[in-house]
Tab-separated table of C-alpha atoms in Angstrom:
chain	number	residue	atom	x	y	z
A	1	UNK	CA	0.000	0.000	0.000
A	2	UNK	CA	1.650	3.359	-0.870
A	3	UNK	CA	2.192	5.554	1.839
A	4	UNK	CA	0.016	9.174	2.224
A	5	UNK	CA	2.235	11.901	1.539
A	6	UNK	CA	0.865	15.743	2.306
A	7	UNK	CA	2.114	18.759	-0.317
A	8	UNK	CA	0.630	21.693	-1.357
A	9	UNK	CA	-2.321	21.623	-3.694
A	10	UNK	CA	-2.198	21.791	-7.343
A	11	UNK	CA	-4.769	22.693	-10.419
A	12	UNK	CA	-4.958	18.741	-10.968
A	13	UNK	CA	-5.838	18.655	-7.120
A	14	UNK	CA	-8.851	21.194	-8.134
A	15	UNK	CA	-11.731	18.593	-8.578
A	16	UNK	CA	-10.698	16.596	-5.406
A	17	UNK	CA	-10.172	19.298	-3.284
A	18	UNK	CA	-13.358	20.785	-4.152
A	19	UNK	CA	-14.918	17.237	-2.598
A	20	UNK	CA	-13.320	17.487	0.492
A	21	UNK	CA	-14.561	21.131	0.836
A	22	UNK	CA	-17.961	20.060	0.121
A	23	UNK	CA	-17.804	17.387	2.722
A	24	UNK	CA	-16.535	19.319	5.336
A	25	UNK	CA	-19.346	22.164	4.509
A	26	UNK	CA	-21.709	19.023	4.973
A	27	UNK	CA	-20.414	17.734	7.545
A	28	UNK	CA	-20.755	21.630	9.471
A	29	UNK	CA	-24.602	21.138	8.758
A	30	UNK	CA	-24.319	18.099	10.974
A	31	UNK	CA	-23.731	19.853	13.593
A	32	UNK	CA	-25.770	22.753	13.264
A	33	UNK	CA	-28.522	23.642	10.538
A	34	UNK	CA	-27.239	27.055	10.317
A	35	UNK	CA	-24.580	25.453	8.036
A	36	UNK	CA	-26.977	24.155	5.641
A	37	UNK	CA	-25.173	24.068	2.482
A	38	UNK	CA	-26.223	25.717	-0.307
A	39	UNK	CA	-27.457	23.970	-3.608
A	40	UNK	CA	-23.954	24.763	-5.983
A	41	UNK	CA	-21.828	23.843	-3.646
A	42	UNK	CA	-19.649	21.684	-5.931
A	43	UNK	CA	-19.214	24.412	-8.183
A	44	UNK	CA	-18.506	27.198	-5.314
A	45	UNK	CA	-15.916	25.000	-4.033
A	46	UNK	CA	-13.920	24.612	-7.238
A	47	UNK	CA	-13.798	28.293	-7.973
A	48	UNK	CA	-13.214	28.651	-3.900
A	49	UNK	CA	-10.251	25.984	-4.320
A	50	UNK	CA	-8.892	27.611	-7.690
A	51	UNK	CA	-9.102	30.820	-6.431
A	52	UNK	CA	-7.231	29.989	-3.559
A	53	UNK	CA	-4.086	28.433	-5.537
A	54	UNK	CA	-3.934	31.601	-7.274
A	55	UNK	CA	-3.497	33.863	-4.150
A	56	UNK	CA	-0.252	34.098	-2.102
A	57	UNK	CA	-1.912	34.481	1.000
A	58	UNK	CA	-3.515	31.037	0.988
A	59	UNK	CA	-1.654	27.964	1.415
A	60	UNK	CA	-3.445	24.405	-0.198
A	61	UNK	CA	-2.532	21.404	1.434
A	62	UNK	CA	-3.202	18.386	-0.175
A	63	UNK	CA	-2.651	14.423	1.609
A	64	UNK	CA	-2.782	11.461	-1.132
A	65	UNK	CA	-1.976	7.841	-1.171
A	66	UNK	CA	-1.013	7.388	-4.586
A	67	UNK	CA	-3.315	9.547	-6.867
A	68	UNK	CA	-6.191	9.796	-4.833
A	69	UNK	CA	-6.769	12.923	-2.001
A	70	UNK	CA	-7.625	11.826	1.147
A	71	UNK	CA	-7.239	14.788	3.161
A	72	UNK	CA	-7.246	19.135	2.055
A	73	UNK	CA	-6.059	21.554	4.499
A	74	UNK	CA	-7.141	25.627	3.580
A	75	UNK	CA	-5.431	27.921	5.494
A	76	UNK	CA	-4.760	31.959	5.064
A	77	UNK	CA	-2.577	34.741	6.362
A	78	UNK	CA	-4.466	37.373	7.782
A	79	UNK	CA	-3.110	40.484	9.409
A	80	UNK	CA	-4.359	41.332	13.000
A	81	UNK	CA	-4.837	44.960	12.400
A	82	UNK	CA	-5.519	46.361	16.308
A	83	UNK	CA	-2.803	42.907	18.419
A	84	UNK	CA	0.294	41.663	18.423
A	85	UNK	CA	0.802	38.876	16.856
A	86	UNK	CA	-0.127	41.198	14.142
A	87	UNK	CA	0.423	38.133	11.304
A	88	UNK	CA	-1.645	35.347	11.759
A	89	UNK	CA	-1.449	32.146	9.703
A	90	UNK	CA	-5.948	30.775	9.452
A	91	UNK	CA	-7.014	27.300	8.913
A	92	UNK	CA	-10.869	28.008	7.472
A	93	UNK	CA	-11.008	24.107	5.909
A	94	UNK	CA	-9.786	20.785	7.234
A	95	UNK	CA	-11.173	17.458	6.312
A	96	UNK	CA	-9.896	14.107	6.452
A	97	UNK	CA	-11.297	10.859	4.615
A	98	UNK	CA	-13.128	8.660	7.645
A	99	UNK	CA	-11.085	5.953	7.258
A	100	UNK	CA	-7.767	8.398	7.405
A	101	UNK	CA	-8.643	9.537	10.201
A	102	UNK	CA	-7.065	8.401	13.988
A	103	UNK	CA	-3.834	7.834	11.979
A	104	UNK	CA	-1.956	10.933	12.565
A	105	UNK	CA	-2.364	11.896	9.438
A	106	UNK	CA	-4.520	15.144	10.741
A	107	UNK	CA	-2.106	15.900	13.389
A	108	UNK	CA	1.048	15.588	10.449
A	109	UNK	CA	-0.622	18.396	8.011
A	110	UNK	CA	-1.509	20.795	11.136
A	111	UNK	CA	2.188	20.347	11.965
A	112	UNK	CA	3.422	20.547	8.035
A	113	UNK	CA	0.598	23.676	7.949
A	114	UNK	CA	2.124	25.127	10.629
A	115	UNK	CA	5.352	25.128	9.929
A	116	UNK	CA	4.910	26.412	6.405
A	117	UNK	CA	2.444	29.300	7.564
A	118	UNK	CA	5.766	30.361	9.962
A	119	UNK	CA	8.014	30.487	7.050
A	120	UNK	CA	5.095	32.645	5.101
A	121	UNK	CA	5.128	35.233	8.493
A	122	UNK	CA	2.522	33.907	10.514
A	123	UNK	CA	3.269	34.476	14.004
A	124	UNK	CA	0.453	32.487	15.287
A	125	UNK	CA	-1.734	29.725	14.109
A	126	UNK	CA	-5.534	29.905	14.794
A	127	UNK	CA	-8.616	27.775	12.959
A	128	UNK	CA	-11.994	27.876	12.496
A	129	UNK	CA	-14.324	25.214	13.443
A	130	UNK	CA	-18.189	25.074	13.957
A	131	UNK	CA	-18.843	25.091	17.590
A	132	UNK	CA	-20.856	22.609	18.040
A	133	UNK	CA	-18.205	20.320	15.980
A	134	UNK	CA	-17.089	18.439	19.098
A	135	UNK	CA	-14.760	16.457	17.515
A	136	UNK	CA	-13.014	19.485	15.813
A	137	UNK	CA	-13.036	21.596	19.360
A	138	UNK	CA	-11.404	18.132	20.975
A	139	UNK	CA	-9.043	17.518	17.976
A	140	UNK	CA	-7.339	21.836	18.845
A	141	UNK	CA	-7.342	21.637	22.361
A	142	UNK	CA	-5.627	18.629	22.796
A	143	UNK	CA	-3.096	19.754	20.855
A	144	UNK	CA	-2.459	23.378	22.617
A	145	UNK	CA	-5.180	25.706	21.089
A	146	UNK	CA	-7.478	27.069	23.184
A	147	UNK	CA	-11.256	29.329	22.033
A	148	UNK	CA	-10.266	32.819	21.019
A	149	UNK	CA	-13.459	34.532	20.035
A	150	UNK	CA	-16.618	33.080	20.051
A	151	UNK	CA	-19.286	33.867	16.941
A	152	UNK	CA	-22.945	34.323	18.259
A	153	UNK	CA	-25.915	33.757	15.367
A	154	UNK	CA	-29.685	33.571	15.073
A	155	UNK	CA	-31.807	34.130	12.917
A	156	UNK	CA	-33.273	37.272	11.534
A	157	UNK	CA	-36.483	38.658	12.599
């Protein structure tokens, strides 16, 4: 069996990526119906995934065993206009195939994403999960991040 390996994403990764995306967007809804995903998803995350290959702010991280993509990491560099750390490296989008999963393979690309955000200037690492994604919540803390900001919602009027 070939071994995963985890590089940045390229325009062949596109298609795949764009799964993964779509999965984790599904798999927010799970959790909470205010993440009910919308209709063109598919086609939102390919222009979402090709969009962000194009930008040097955005770092694609891809996992594969052989040809096929079985995990995507998003992450961007954001500046932190009013606090220091004033650079700050973002994971928005993590997903890992279920049967990946509980194989370090998700704890390997948040190390590899880490350590390439650094070289790009981030000075801190942060990542957005649903918070009533459990499992995501668990996954960060036990491996030294802690809730920043919490993001209240409800419905309009």
């Amino acid at each position: 069996m070939a071994p995963v390996k985890i590089r940045r994403g390229t325009e062949r990764d596109v298609g795949s990526a764009a799964d993964l995306i779509v999965r984790t967007k599904r798999l927010n809804n799970e959790f909470d119906p205010l993440f009910m995903v919308v209709e063109d998803s598919r086609e939102r995350a390919e222009k979402y995934v090709s969009d962000s290959l194009r930008s040097p702010e955005v770092l694609l991280l891809v996992a594969t065993r052989g040809e096929k993509v079985v995990g995507v990491l998003r992450a961007q560099l954001r500046n932190r206009v009013f606090y220091h750390p004033t650079r700050e490296g973002h994971i928005t989008d993590f997903y890992v195939l279920p049967e990946f999963r509980r194989k370090t393979l998700g704890n390997d690309m948040l190390e590899k994403v880490s350590e390439q955000l650094k070289r790009m200037g981030a000075e801190m690492i942060t990542a957005e999960v649903p918070s009533q994604n459990e499992i995501a919540v668990r996954f960060y803390t036990k491996r030294g991040f802690r809730s920043l900001m919490q993001v209240f919602a409800g419905r309009s009027q």
